[in-house]
Amino acid sequence: MAIEGFLLPVRFYGYDSVIYLVSALIGLAIAYKAYRLYSVSEKNQHYNLFVGFSILAVGLLTISLTSAYSYIKFFEQKELLLFNGYFDVADVGYWIYFGASFLAYWFLINMYAPDKKGVFLLSLPMTFNYYSYLNVGLFFFALYLAFRSAVSYFSNKNQNGFWVMGAFVLMAVYHAVLLFTPFFKGFYILAHVFLILSFAFLLYMLIRVNRE
Amino acid sequence: MIQQVKSKWEEEDDSRRSKIGILVDILRLIQKKGGVAKPTHILYGANLSHVRLNKYMDVLMEKQFVETVNAGGRGVYKITDKGMEFVREFRKVEQFSEAFGVPI
């Protein structure tokens, strides 16, 4: 369970909620632009980009709200806010977030590999170690996206493509660093720095595109 | 025979170039010519048959992206402000698309 202080330092409580919220808003901006792109091109690949970022943004928004609510209740009541007597509210938020991330990455992978339908959607068991299991899966998904965007960037040297590649690389690093949080709580903070940087890259790309 | 091959080539060409891409190409071509272009210049520049070009020009006229003006007794196409705005907006969407490596 994320909130118990096993994975994150108490001083960082709430900051991660803000990072998720900002990332979600940037994700929504990307999804909106992708929707405009799809309405012009009507290409399935652009539809996948739109749906992928929409789902990712919804997932991030959910974890942002549930974790913030959970922190507030935790500081008020000095105990975990249980959802069903066993899992806390933040856990439910994490499940939705992880589920949304898998689905979102699946759509984004299909954007790059439209011929291979549903390439390798992993089905991982929901256990108490779900945090690690799911992050391993998401890491590989993000790594694939980073690889495909890198191939695209190095083939046409598009400056905006560089920022997209950077964003996917940072997303992969975010999931990878999260795996080490049981060993050192500081990794939780570091991982979220990578997450916000990843979306900052996307935001910068979006600003560049709109400015030109 | 030549006409058949040409039509076939044009069909293939159109499937590669999206319709929206062709419309934007025509608008960019007129822009390059200083905002006003003769039909023959567009014809050769856009690499389209006369019939096909007319269809695209009808769409552009209908959307008020171009208008016909008289220049020296001949009708020429002029890109409108709305047309130029469309090209600008399309460029942004195009760049966004290219950033993800999935061009329009």
PDB file of C-alpha atoms in Angstrom:
ATOM      1  CA  MET A   1       0.000   0.000   0.000  1.00  0.00           C
ATOM      2  CA  ALA A   2       1.452   3.259  -1.121  1.00  0.00           C
ATOM      3  CA  ILE A   3       0.220   5.608   1.544  1.00  0.00           C
ATOM      4  CA  GLU A   4       1.446   3.771   4.611  1.00  0.00           C
ATOM      5  CA  GLY A   5       4.799   5.427   4.432  1.00  0.00           C
ATOM      6  CA  PHE A   6       6.499   2.290   3.203  1.00  0.00           C
ATOM      7  CA  LEU A   7       7.033   3.734  -0.227  1.00  0.00           C
ATOM      8  CA  LEU A   8       7.135   7.468   0.223  1.00  0.00           C
ATOM      9  CA  PRO A   9       8.534   9.848   2.792  1.00  0.00           C
ATOM     10  CA  VAL A  10       5.869  11.578   4.902  1.00  0.00           C
ATOM     11  CA  ARG A  11       7.254  14.999   3.916  1.00  0.00           C
ATOM     12  CA  PHE A  12       6.422  14.184   0.291  1.00  0.00           C
ATOM     13  CA  TYR A  13       2.746  13.527   1.057  1.00  0.00           C
ATOM     14  CA  GLY A  14       0.617  15.665  -1.200  1.00  0.00           C
ATOM     15  CA  TYR A  15       3.389  16.693  -3.579  1.00  0.00           C
ATOM     16  CA  ASP A  16       2.871  13.543  -5.606  1.00  0.00           C
ATOM     17  CA  SER A  17      -0.856  14.403  -5.865  1.00  0.00           C
ATOM     18  CA  VAL A  18       0.074  17.780  -7.345  1.00  0.00           C
ATOM     19  CA  ILE A  19       2.531  16.147  -9.764  1.00  0.00           C
ATOM     20  CA  TYR A  20      -0.185  13.718 -10.894  1.00  0.00           C
ATOM     21  CA  LEU A  21      -2.633  16.587 -11.326  1.00  0.00           C
ATOM     22  CA  VAL A  22      -0.245  18.714 -13.406  1.00  0.00           C
ATOM     23  CA  SER A  23       0.686  15.668 -15.505  1.00  0.00           C
ATOM     24  CA  ALA A  24      -3.007  14.887 -16.039  1.00  0.00           C
ATOM     25  CA  LEU A  25      -3.701  18.431 -17.237  1.00  0.00           C
ATOM     26  CA  ILE A  26      -0.786  18.293 -19.688  1.00  0.00           C
ATOM     27  CA  GLY A  27      -2.004  14.864 -20.792  1.00  0.00           C
ATOM     28  CA  LEU A  28      -5.449  16.331 -21.469  1.00  0.00           C
ATOM     29  CA  ALA A  29      -3.887  19.142 -23.531  1.00  0.00           C
ATOM     30  CA  ILE A  30      -1.997  16.551 -25.601  1.00  0.00           C
ATOM     31  CA  ALA A  31      -5.203  14.517 -26.004  1.00  0.00           C
ATOM     32  CA  TYR A  32      -7.083  17.621 -27.197  1.00  0.00           C
ATOM     33  CA  LYS A  33      -4.413  18.381 -29.784  1.00  0.00           C
ATOM     34  CA  ALA A  34      -4.426  14.731 -30.856  1.00  0.00           C
ATOM     35  CA  TYR A  35      -8.206  14.922 -31.257  1.00  0.00           C
ATOM     36  CA  ARG A  36      -7.827  17.935 -33.551  1.00  0.00           C
ATOM     37  CA  LEU A  37      -5.215  16.015 -35.499  1.00  0.00           C
ATOM     38  CA  TYR A  38      -7.539  13.013 -35.805  1.00  0.00           C
ATOM     39  CA  SER A  39     -10.454  15.192 -36.934  1.00  0.00           C
ATOM     40  CA  VAL A  40      -8.247  16.418 -39.796  1.00  0.00           C
ATOM     41  CA  SER A  41      -6.568  13.153 -40.804  1.00  0.00           C
ATOM     42  CA  GLU A  42      -9.143  10.521 -39.703  1.00  0.00           C
ATOM     43  CA  LYS A  43      -6.230   8.099 -39.333  1.00  0.00           C
ATOM     44  CA  ASN A  44      -6.516   5.238 -36.824  1.00  0.00           C
ATOM     45  CA  GLN A  45      -3.005   5.937 -35.592  1.00  0.00           C
ATOM     46  CA  HIS A  46      -3.997   9.463 -34.585  1.00  0.00           C
ATOM     47  CA  TYR A  47      -7.139   8.095 -32.948  1.00  0.00           C
ATOM     48  CA  ASN A  48      -4.905   5.823 -30.859  1.00  0.00           C
ATOM     49  CA  LEU A  49      -2.797   8.824 -29.847  1.00  0.00           C
ATOM     50  CA  PHE A  50      -5.938  10.712 -28.772  1.00  0.00           C
ATOM     51  CA  VAL A  51      -7.455   7.800 -26.837  1.00  0.00           C
ATOM     52  CA  GLY A  52      -4.087   6.844 -25.308  1.00  0.00           C
ATOM     53  CA  PHE A  53      -3.443  10.257 -23.790  1.00  0.00           C
ATOM     54  CA  SER A  54      -7.101  10.700 -22.770  1.00  0.00           C
ATOM     55  CA  ILE A  55      -7.014   7.457 -20.770  1.00  0.00           C
ATOM     56  CA  LEU A  56      -3.593   8.272 -19.312  1.00  0.00           C
ATOM     57  CA  ALA A  57      -4.887  11.682 -18.203  1.00  0.00           C
ATOM     58  CA  VAL A  58      -7.994  10.148 -16.607  1.00  0.00           C
ATOM     59  CA  GLY A  59      -5.799   7.657 -14.737  1.00  0.00           C
ATOM     60  CA  LEU A  60      -3.498  10.405 -13.480  1.00  0.00           C
ATOM     61  CA  LEU A  61      -6.466  12.544 -12.478  1.00  0.00           C
ATOM     62  CA  THR A  62      -7.958   9.637 -10.531  1.00  0.00           C
ATOM     63  CA  ILE A  63      -4.748   8.904  -8.609  1.00  0.00           C
ATOM     64  CA  SER A  64      -4.320  12.614  -7.983  1.00  0.00           C
ATOM     65  CA  LEU A  65      -7.776  12.969  -6.431  1.00  0.00           C
ATOM     66  CA  THR A  66      -7.798   9.699  -4.486  1.00  0.00           C
ATOM     67  CA  SER A  67      -4.303  10.205  -3.063  1.00  0.00           C
ATOM     68  CA  ALA A  68      -5.058  13.831  -2.117  1.00  0.00           C
ATOM     69  CA  TYR A  69      -8.312  12.766  -0.442  1.00  0.00           C
ATOM     70  CA  SER A  70      -6.500   9.944   1.308  1.00  0.00           C
ATOM     71  CA  TYR A  71      -3.745  12.252   2.600  1.00  0.00           C
ATOM     72  CA  ILE A  72      -6.253  14.778   3.897  1.00  0.00           C
ATOM     73  CA  LYS A  73      -8.169  12.072   5.751  1.00  0.00           C
ATOM     74  CA  PHE A  74      -4.915  10.582   7.017  1.00  0.00           C
ATOM     75  CA  PHE A  75      -3.820  13.862   8.582  1.00  0.00           C
ATOM     76  CA  GLU A  76      -7.294  14.495   9.994  1.00  0.00           C
ATOM     77  CA  GLN A  77      -7.925  11.038  11.435  1.00  0.00           C
ATOM     78  CA  LYS A  78      -4.319   9.873  11.855  1.00  0.00           C
ATOM     79  CA  GLU A  79      -5.274   6.559  10.346  1.00  0.00           C
ATOM     80  CA  LEU A  80      -5.702   5.037   6.937  1.00  0.00           C
ATOM     81  CA  LEU A  81      -8.977   5.616   5.175  1.00  0.00           C
ATOM     82  CA  LEU A  82     -10.079   2.106   4.363  1.00  0.00           C
ATOM     83  CA  PHE A  83     -12.079   1.401   1.289  1.00  0.00           C
ATOM     84  CA  ASN A  84     -13.409  -2.043   2.166  1.00  0.00           C
ATOM     85  CA  GLY A  85     -11.776  -2.846   5.459  1.00  0.00           C
ATOM     86  CA  TYR A  86      -8.559  -3.938   3.850  1.00  0.00           C
ATOM     87  CA  PHE A  87      -7.395  -1.630   1.074  1.00  0.00           C
ATOM     88  CA  ASP A  88      -7.182   2.107   1.520  1.00  0.00           C
ATOM     89  CA  VAL A  89      -8.726   4.609  -0.883  1.00  0.00           C
ATOM     90  CA  ALA A  90      -5.340   5.425  -2.431  1.00  0.00           C
ATOM     91  CA  ASP A  91      -4.919   1.742  -3.322  1.00  0.00           C
ATOM     92  CA  VAL A  92      -8.139   1.811  -5.317  1.00  0.00           C
ATOM     93  CA  GLY A  93      -6.869   4.958  -7.035  1.00  0.00           C
ATOM     94  CA  TYR A  94      -3.599   3.184  -7.852  1.00  0.00           C
ATOM     95  CA  TRP A  95      -5.461   0.245  -9.372  1.00  0.00           C
ATOM     96  CA  ILE A  96      -7.465   2.546 -11.603  1.00  0.00           C
ATOM     97  CA  TYR A  97      -4.284   4.444 -12.473  1.00  0.00           C
ATOM     98  CA  PHE A  98      -2.333   1.282 -13.317  1.00  0.00           C
ATOM     99  CA  GLY A  99      -5.249  -0.131 -15.317  1.00  0.00           C
ATOM    100  CA  ALA A 100      -5.598   3.147 -17.211  1.00  0.00           C
ATOM    101  CA  SER A 101      -1.835   3.313 -17.828  1.00  0.00           C
ATOM    102  CA  PHE A 102      -1.758  -0.204 -19.284  1.00  0.00           C
ATOM    103  CA  LEU A 103      -4.687   0.586 -21.543  1.00  0.00           C
ATOM    104  CA  ALA A 104      -3.217   3.966 -22.538  1.00  0.00           C
ATOM    105  CA  TYR A 105       0.213   2.500 -23.363  1.00  0.00           C
ATOM    106  CA  TRP A 106      -1.521  -0.272 -25.322  1.00  0.00           C
ATOM    107  CA  PHE A 107      -3.243   2.348 -27.487  1.00  0.00           C
ATOM    108  CA  LEU A 108       0.033   4.238 -27.914  1.00  0.00           C
ATOM    109  CA  ILE A 109       1.867   1.038 -28.867  1.00  0.00           C
ATOM    110  CA  ASN A 110      -0.844   0.378 -31.452  1.00  0.00           C
ATOM    111  CA  MET A 111      -0.220   3.874 -32.774  1.00  0.00           C
ATOM    112  CA  TYR A 112       3.350   2.841 -33.622  1.00  0.00           C
ATOM    113  CA  ALA A 113       2.544  -0.764 -34.544  1.00  0.00           C
ATOM    114  CA  PRO A 114      -0.927  -0.611 -36.131  1.00  0.00           C
ATOM    115  CA  ASP A 115      -0.487  -3.973 -37.901  1.00  0.00           C
ATOM    116  CA  LYS A 116       0.086  -5.929 -34.724  1.00  0.00           C
ATOM    117  CA  LYS A 117      -3.241  -5.722 -32.966  1.00  0.00           C
ATOM    118  CA  GLY A 118      -2.999  -5.859 -29.199  1.00  0.00           C
ATOM    119  CA  VAL A 119       0.638  -6.884 -29.345  1.00  0.00           C
ATOM    120  CA  PHE A 120       1.460  -7.947 -25.852  1.00  0.00           C
ATOM    121  CA  LEU A 121      -1.009  -6.734 -23.299  1.00  0.00           C
ATOM    122  CA  LEU A 122       0.201  -8.309 -20.094  1.00  0.00           C
ATOM    123  CA  SER A 123      -2.243  -9.679 -17.618  1.00  0.00           C
ATOM    124  CA  LEU A 124      -0.671  -9.459 -14.217  1.00  0.00           C
ATOM    125  CA  PRO A 125      -2.264 -10.754 -11.051  1.00  0.00           C
ATOM    126  CA  MET A 126      -3.497  -8.226  -8.504  1.00  0.00           C
ATOM    127  CA  THR A 127      -1.556  -9.168  -5.435  1.00  0.00           C
ATOM    128  CA  PHE A 128      -0.208  -7.200  -2.526  1.00  0.00           C
ATOM    129  CA  ASN A 129       2.934  -6.705  -4.567  1.00  0.00           C
ATOM    130  CA  TYR A 130       0.934  -5.302  -7.465  1.00  0.00           C
ATOM    131  CA  TYR A 131       2.955  -2.103  -7.288  1.00  0.00           C
ATOM    132  CA  SER A 132       6.147  -3.837  -8.415  1.00  0.00           C
ATOM    133  CA  TYR A 133       4.494  -6.219 -10.879  1.00  0.00           C
ATOM    134  CA  LEU A 134       2.602  -3.496 -12.657  1.00  0.00           C
ATOM    135  CA  ASN A 135       5.554  -1.139 -12.768  1.00  0.00           C
ATOM    136  CA  VAL A 136       7.676  -3.789 -14.457  1.00  0.00           C
ATOM    137  CA  GLY A 137       4.977  -4.195 -17.118  1.00  0.00           C
ATOM    138  CA  LEU A 138       4.521  -0.460 -17.556  1.00  0.00           C
ATOM    139  CA  PHE A 139       8.284   0.019 -17.735  1.00  0.00           C
ATOM    140  CA  PHE A 140       8.501  -2.306 -20.739  1.00  0.00           C
ATOM    141  CA  PHE A 141       5.516  -0.649 -22.396  1.00  0.00           C
ATOM    142  CA  ALA A 142       7.061   2.805 -21.954  1.00  0.00           C
ATOM    143  CA  LEU A 143      10.435   1.463 -23.089  1.00  0.00           C
ATOM    144  CA  TYR A 144       8.869   0.274 -26.334  1.00  0.00           C
ATOM    145  CA  LEU A 145       7.288   3.701 -26.874  1.00  0.00           C
ATOM    146  CA  ALA A 146      10.654   5.347 -26.168  1.00  0.00           C
ATOM    147  CA  PHE A 147      12.336   3.033 -28.679  1.00  0.00           C
ATOM    148  CA  ARG A 148       9.772   3.725 -31.432  1.00  0.00           C
ATOM    149  CA  SER A 149       9.848   7.475 -30.884  1.00  0.00           C
ATOM    150  CA  ALA A 150      13.680   7.356 -30.898  1.00  0.00           C
ATOM    151  CA  VAL A 151      13.652   5.515 -34.237  1.00  0.00           C
ATOM    152  CA  SER A 152      11.293   8.180 -35.567  1.00  0.00           C
ATOM    153  CA  TYR A 153      13.451  11.026 -34.210  1.00  0.00           C
ATOM    154  CA  PHE A 154      16.747   9.682 -35.543  1.00  0.00           C
ATOM    155  CA  SER A 155      15.236   8.984 -38.967  1.00  0.00           C
ATOM    156  CA  ASN A 156      13.913  12.515 -39.553  1.00  0.00           C
ATOM    157  CA  LYS A 157      15.715  14.628 -36.891  1.00  0.00           C
ATOM    158  CA  ASN A 158      12.519  16.508 -36.136  1.00  0.00           C
ATOM    159  CA  GLN A 159      13.178  18.808 -33.139  1.00  0.00           C
ATOM    160  CA  ASN A 160       9.674  18.290 -31.753  1.00  0.00           C
ATOM    161  CA  GLY A 161      10.238  14.553 -32.092  1.00  0.00           C
ATOM    162  CA  PHE A 162      13.206  14.913 -29.739  1.00  0.00           C
ATOM    163  CA  TRP A 163      10.945  16.153 -26.937  1.00  0.00           C
ATOM    164  CA  VAL A 164       8.444  13.337 -27.505  1.00  0.00           C
ATOM    165  CA  MET A 165      11.278  10.800 -27.405  1.00  0.00           C
ATOM    166  CA  GLY A 166      12.598  12.406 -24.203  1.00  0.00           C
ATOM    167  CA  ALA A 167       9.131  12.255 -22.641  1.00  0.00           C
ATOM    168  CA  PHE A 168       8.726   8.529 -23.313  1.00  0.00           C
ATOM    169  CA  VAL A 169      12.273   7.817 -22.082  1.00  0.00           C
ATOM    170  CA  LEU A 170      11.511   9.689 -18.855  1.00  0.00           C
ATOM    171  CA  MET A 171       8.217   7.783 -18.478  1.00  0.00           C
ATOM    172  CA  ALA A 172      10.146   4.521 -18.722  1.00  0.00           C
ATOM    173  CA  VAL A 173      12.695   5.794 -16.176  1.00  0.00           C
ATOM    174  CA  TYR A 174       9.831   6.856 -13.880  1.00  0.00           C
ATOM    175  CA  HIS A 175       8.428   3.314 -13.813  1.00  0.00           C
ATOM    176  CA  ALA A 176      11.910   1.821 -13.414  1.00  0.00           C
ATOM    177  CA  VAL A 177      12.854   4.056 -10.477  1.00  0.00           C
ATOM    178  CA  LEU A 178       9.525   3.330  -8.742  1.00  0.00           C
ATOM    179  CA  LEU A 179      10.645  -0.306  -8.535  1.00  0.00           C
ATOM    180  CA  PHE A 180      13.400   0.673  -6.115  1.00  0.00           C
ATOM    181  CA  THR A 181      11.218   2.570  -3.638  1.00  0.00           C
ATOM    182  CA  PRO A 182      11.042  -0.375  -1.184  1.00  0.00           C
ATOM    183  CA  PHE A 183      14.813  -0.049  -0.758  1.00  0.00           C
ATOM    184  CA  PHE A 184      14.988   3.713  -0.366  1.00  0.00           C
ATOM    185  CA  LYS A 185      12.058   6.086   0.014  1.00  0.00           C
ATOM    186  CA  GLY A 186      13.913   8.860  -1.791  1.00  0.00           C
ATOM    187  CA  PHE A 187      13.399   6.947  -5.028  1.00  0.00           C
ATOM    188  CA  TYR A 188       9.697   7.712  -4.798  1.00  0.00           C
ATOM    189  CA  ILE A 189      10.477  11.429  -4.959  1.00  0.00           C
ATOM    190  CA  LEU A 190      13.036  10.928  -7.725  1.00  0.00           C
ATOM    191  CA  ALA A 191      10.553   8.873  -9.764  1.00  0.00           C
ATOM    192  CA  HIS A 192       7.950  11.628  -9.539  1.00  0.00           C
ATOM    193  CA  VAL A 193      10.513  14.202 -10.628  1.00  0.00           C
ATOM    194  CA  PHE A 194      10.990  12.068 -13.750  1.00  0.00           C
ATOM    195  CA  LEU A 195       7.221  11.875 -14.238  1.00  0.00           C
ATOM    196  CA  ILE A 196       6.702  15.643 -14.077  1.00  0.00           C
ATOM    197  CA  LEU A 197       9.758  16.168 -16.304  1.00  0.00           C
ATOM    198  CA  SER A 198       8.273  13.757 -18.821  1.00  0.00           C
ATOM    199  CA  PHE A 199       5.053  15.753 -19.063  1.00  0.00           C
ATOM    200  CA  ALA A 200       7.033  19.015 -19.029  1.00  0.00           C
ATOM    201  CA  PHE A 201       8.784  17.755 -22.189  1.00  0.00           C
ATOM    202  CA  LEU A 202       5.391  17.100 -23.798  1.00  0.00           C
ATOM    203  CA  LEU A 203       4.154  20.529 -22.736  1.00  0.00           C
ATOM    204  CA  TYR A 204       7.246  22.166 -24.207  1.00  0.00           C
ATOM    205  CA  MET A 205       6.697  20.295 -27.479  1.00  0.00           C
ATOM    206  CA  LEU A 206       3.065  21.440 -27.513  1.00  0.00           C
ATOM    207  CA  ILE A 207       4.093  25.073 -26.928  1.00  0.00           C
ATOM    208  CA  ARG A 208       6.697  24.850 -29.709  1.00  0.00           C
ATOM    209  CA  VAL A 209       4.143  23.414 -32.130  1.00  0.00           C
ATOM    210  CA  ASN A 210       1.607  26.132 -31.345  1.00  0.00           C
ATOM    211  CA  ARG A 211       4.176  28.931 -31.496  1.00  0.00           C
ATOM    212  CA  GLU A 212       5.620  28.040 -34.891  1.00  0.00           C
TER     213      GLU A 212
ATOM    214  CA  MET B   1      -4.069   3.475 -73.040  1.00  0.00           C
ATOM    215  CA  ILE B   2      -1.984   6.383 -71.851  1.00  0.00           C
ATOM    216  CA  GLN B   3      -5.086   7.884 -70.316  1.00  0.00           C
ATOM    217  CA  GLN B   4      -5.821   4.603 -68.503  1.00  0.00           C
ATOM    218  CA  VAL B   5      -2.320   4.435 -67.091  1.00  0.00           C
ATOM    219  CA  LYS B   6      -2.519   8.087 -66.124  1.00  0.00           C
ATOM    220  CA  SER B   7      -5.844   7.568 -64.368  1.00  0.00           C
ATOM    221  CA  LYS B   8      -4.475   4.543 -62.554  1.00  0.00           C
ATOM    222  CA  TRP B   9      -1.392   6.526 -61.542  1.00  0.00           C
ATOM    223  CA  GLU B  10      -3.580   9.364 -60.327  1.00  0.00           C
ATOM    224  CA  GLU B  11      -5.704   6.943 -58.300  1.00  0.00           C
ATOM    225  CA  GLU B  12      -2.612   5.563 -56.616  1.00  0.00           C
ATOM    226  CA  ASP B  13      -1.240   9.028 -56.158  1.00  0.00           C
ATOM    227  CA  ASP B  14      -4.430  10.157 -54.434  1.00  0.00           C
ATOM    228  CA  SER B  15      -4.451   7.169 -52.134  1.00  0.00           C
ATOM    229  CA  ARG B  16      -0.949   8.048 -51.010  1.00  0.00           C
ATOM    230  CA  ARG B  17      -1.703  11.707 -50.605  1.00  0.00           C
ATOM    231  CA  SER B  18      -4.692  12.276 -48.393  1.00  0.00           C
ATOM    232  CA  LYS B  19      -7.419  14.554 -49.746  1.00  0.00           C
ATOM    233  CA  ILE B  20      -6.766  17.092 -47.029  1.00  0.00           C
ATOM    234  CA  GLY B  21      -3.061  16.956 -47.922  1.00  0.00           C
ATOM    235  CA  ILE B  22      -3.844  17.784 -51.552  1.00  0.00           C
ATOM    236  CA  LEU B  23      -6.064  20.705 -50.528  1.00  0.00           C
ATOM    237  CA  VAL B  24      -3.287  22.097 -48.339  1.00  0.00           C
ATOM    238  CA  ASP B  25      -0.712  21.541 -51.110  1.00  0.00           C
ATOM    239  CA  ILE B  26      -2.859  23.635 -53.473  1.00  0.00           C
ATOM    240  CA  LEU B  27      -3.220  26.405 -50.893  1.00  0.00           C
ATOM    241  CA  ARG B  28       0.538  26.387 -50.208  1.00  0.00           C
ATOM    242  CA  LEU B  29       1.200  26.542 -53.925  1.00  0.00           C
ATOM    243  CA  ILE B  30      -0.977  29.648 -54.260  1.00  0.00           C
ATOM    244  CA  GLN B  31       0.771  31.154 -51.223  1.00  0.00           C
ATOM    245  CA  LYS B  32       4.176  30.532 -52.813  1.00  0.00           C
ATOM    246  CA  LYS B  33       3.032  32.378 -55.911  1.00  0.00           C
ATOM    247  CA  GLY B  34       2.360  35.458 -53.792  1.00  0.00           C
ATOM    248  CA  GLY B  35      -1.227  34.642 -52.914  1.00  0.00           C
ATOM    249  CA  VAL B  36      -2.520  34.597 -56.489  1.00  0.00           C
ATOM    250  CA  ALA B  37      -2.041  31.800 -59.042  1.00  0.00           C
ATOM    251  CA  LYS B  38      -3.239  30.923 -62.509  1.00  0.00           C
ATOM    252  CA  PRO B  39      -5.161  27.643 -62.903  1.00  0.00           C
ATOM    253  CA  THR B  40      -2.401  26.234 -65.143  1.00  0.00           C
ATOM    254  CA  HIS B  41       0.252  26.889 -62.498  1.00  0.00           C
ATOM    255  CA  ILE B  42      -1.829  25.072 -59.907  1.00  0.00           C
ATOM    256  CA  LEU B  43      -2.493  22.265 -62.376  1.00  0.00           C
ATOM    257  CA  TYR B  44       1.189  21.538 -62.902  1.00  0.00           C
ATOM    258  CA  GLY B  45       2.288  22.344 -59.394  1.00  0.00           C
ATOM    259  CA  ALA B  46      -0.261  20.098 -57.723  1.00  0.00           C
ATOM    260  CA  ASN B  47       0.327  17.288 -60.221  1.00  0.00           C
ATOM    261  CA  LEU B  48      -3.378  16.666 -60.807  1.00  0.00           C
ATOM    262  CA  SER B  49      -5.596  16.178 -63.840  1.00  0.00           C
ATOM    263  CA  HIS B  50      -7.827  19.045 -64.913  1.00  0.00           C
ATOM    264  CA  VAL B  51     -11.009  17.279 -63.783  1.00  0.00           C
ATOM    265  CA  ARG B  52      -9.572  16.362 -60.415  1.00  0.00           C
ATOM    266  CA  LEU B  53      -8.161  19.839 -59.874  1.00  0.00           C
ATOM    267  CA  ASN B  54     -11.578  21.381 -60.552  1.00  0.00           C
ATOM    268  CA  LYS B  55     -13.108  19.154 -57.899  1.00  0.00           C
ATOM    269  CA  TYR B  56     -10.527  20.264 -55.342  1.00  0.00           C
ATOM    270  CA  MET B  57     -10.890  23.912 -56.340  1.00  0.00           C
ATOM    271  CA  ASP B  58     -14.671  23.616 -55.898  1.00  0.00           C
ATOM    272  CA  VAL B  59     -14.110  22.363 -52.350  1.00  0.00           C
ATOM    273  CA  LEU B  60     -11.693  25.215 -51.600  1.00  0.00           C
ATOM    274  CA  MET B  61     -14.126  27.771 -53.038  1.00  0.00           C
ATOM    275  CA  GLU B  62     -17.014  26.282 -51.091  1.00  0.00           C
ATOM    276  CA  LYS B  63     -15.015  26.549 -47.866  1.00  0.00           C
ATOM    277  CA  GLN B  64     -14.031  30.103 -48.826  1.00  0.00           C
ATOM    278  CA  PHE B  65     -10.329  29.280 -48.695  1.00  0.00           C
ATOM    279  CA  VAL B  66      -9.850  30.665 -52.216  1.00  0.00           C
ATOM    280  CA  GLU B  67     -11.731  33.069 -54.466  1.00  0.00           C
ATOM    281  CA  THR B  68     -11.529  33.907 -58.158  1.00  0.00           C
ATOM    282  CA  VAL B  69     -10.372  37.360 -59.117  1.00  0.00           C
ATOM    283  CA  ASN B  70      -9.874  39.026 -62.457  1.00  0.00           C
ATOM    284  CA  ALA B  71      -6.285  39.709 -63.490  1.00  0.00           C
ATOM    285  CA  GLY B  72      -5.683  41.086 -66.953  1.00  0.00           C
ATOM    286  CA  GLY B  73      -8.958  39.747 -68.267  1.00  0.00           C
ATOM    287  CA  ARG B  74      -8.289  36.237 -66.975  1.00  0.00           C
ATOM    288  CA  GLY B  75      -9.670  34.491 -63.928  1.00  0.00           C
ATOM    289  CA  VAL B  76      -7.041  33.568 -61.327  1.00  0.00           C
ATOM    290  CA  TYR B  77      -7.284  32.010 -57.890  1.00  0.00           C
ATOM    291  CA  LYS B  78      -6.531  34.078 -54.808  1.00  0.00           C
ATOM    292  CA  ILE B  79      -6.049  32.630 -51.354  1.00  0.00           C
ATOM    293  CA  THR B  80      -8.297  34.254 -48.735  1.00  0.00           C
ATOM    294  CA  ASP B  81      -7.423  35.160 -45.133  1.00  0.00           C
ATOM    295  CA  LYS B  82      -9.473  32.156 -44.060  1.00  0.00           C
ATOM    296  CA  GLY B  83      -7.406  29.974 -46.382  1.00  0.00           C
ATOM    297  CA  MET B  84      -4.137  31.308 -44.963  1.00  0.00           C
ATOM    298  CA  GLU B  85      -5.383  30.743 -41.419  1.00  0.00           C
ATOM    299  CA  PHE B  86      -6.270  27.161 -42.379  1.00  0.00           C
ATOM    300  CA  VAL B  87      -2.753  26.544 -43.721  1.00  0.00           C
ATOM    301  CA  ARG B  88      -1.254  27.946 -40.487  1.00  0.00           C
ATOM    302  CA  GLU B  89      -3.483  25.724 -38.336  1.00  0.00           C
ATOM    303  CA  PHE B  90      -2.761  22.709 -40.514  1.00  0.00           C
ATOM    304  CA  ARG B  91       0.984  23.302 -40.120  1.00  0.00           C
ATOM    305  CA  LYS B  92       0.648  23.190 -36.325  1.00  0.00           C
ATOM    306  CA  VAL B  93      -1.296  19.943 -36.419  1.00  0.00           C
ATOM    307  CA  GLU B  94       1.183  18.548 -38.954  1.00  0.00           C
ATOM    308  CA  GLN B  95       4.138  19.382 -36.713  1.00  0.00           C
ATOM    309  CA  PHE B  96       2.411  17.821 -33.729  1.00  0.00           C
ATOM    310  CA  SER B  97       1.828  14.684 -35.771  1.00  0.00           C
ATOM    311  CA  GLU B  98       5.447  14.583 -36.959  1.00  0.00           C
ATOM    312  CA  ALA B  99       6.675  14.979 -33.375  1.00  0.00           C
ATOM    313  CA  PHE B 100       5.130  11.604 -32.584  1.00  0.00           C
ATOM    314  CA  GLY B 101       6.542  10.133 -35.770  1.00  0.00           C
ATOM    315  CA  VAL B 102       3.110   9.465 -37.264  1.00  0.00           C
ATOM    316  CA  PRO B 103       2.717  11.937 -40.138  1.00  0.00           C
ATOM    317  CA  ILE B 104      -0.645  12.890 -41.623  1.00  0.00           C
TER     318      ILE B 104
END
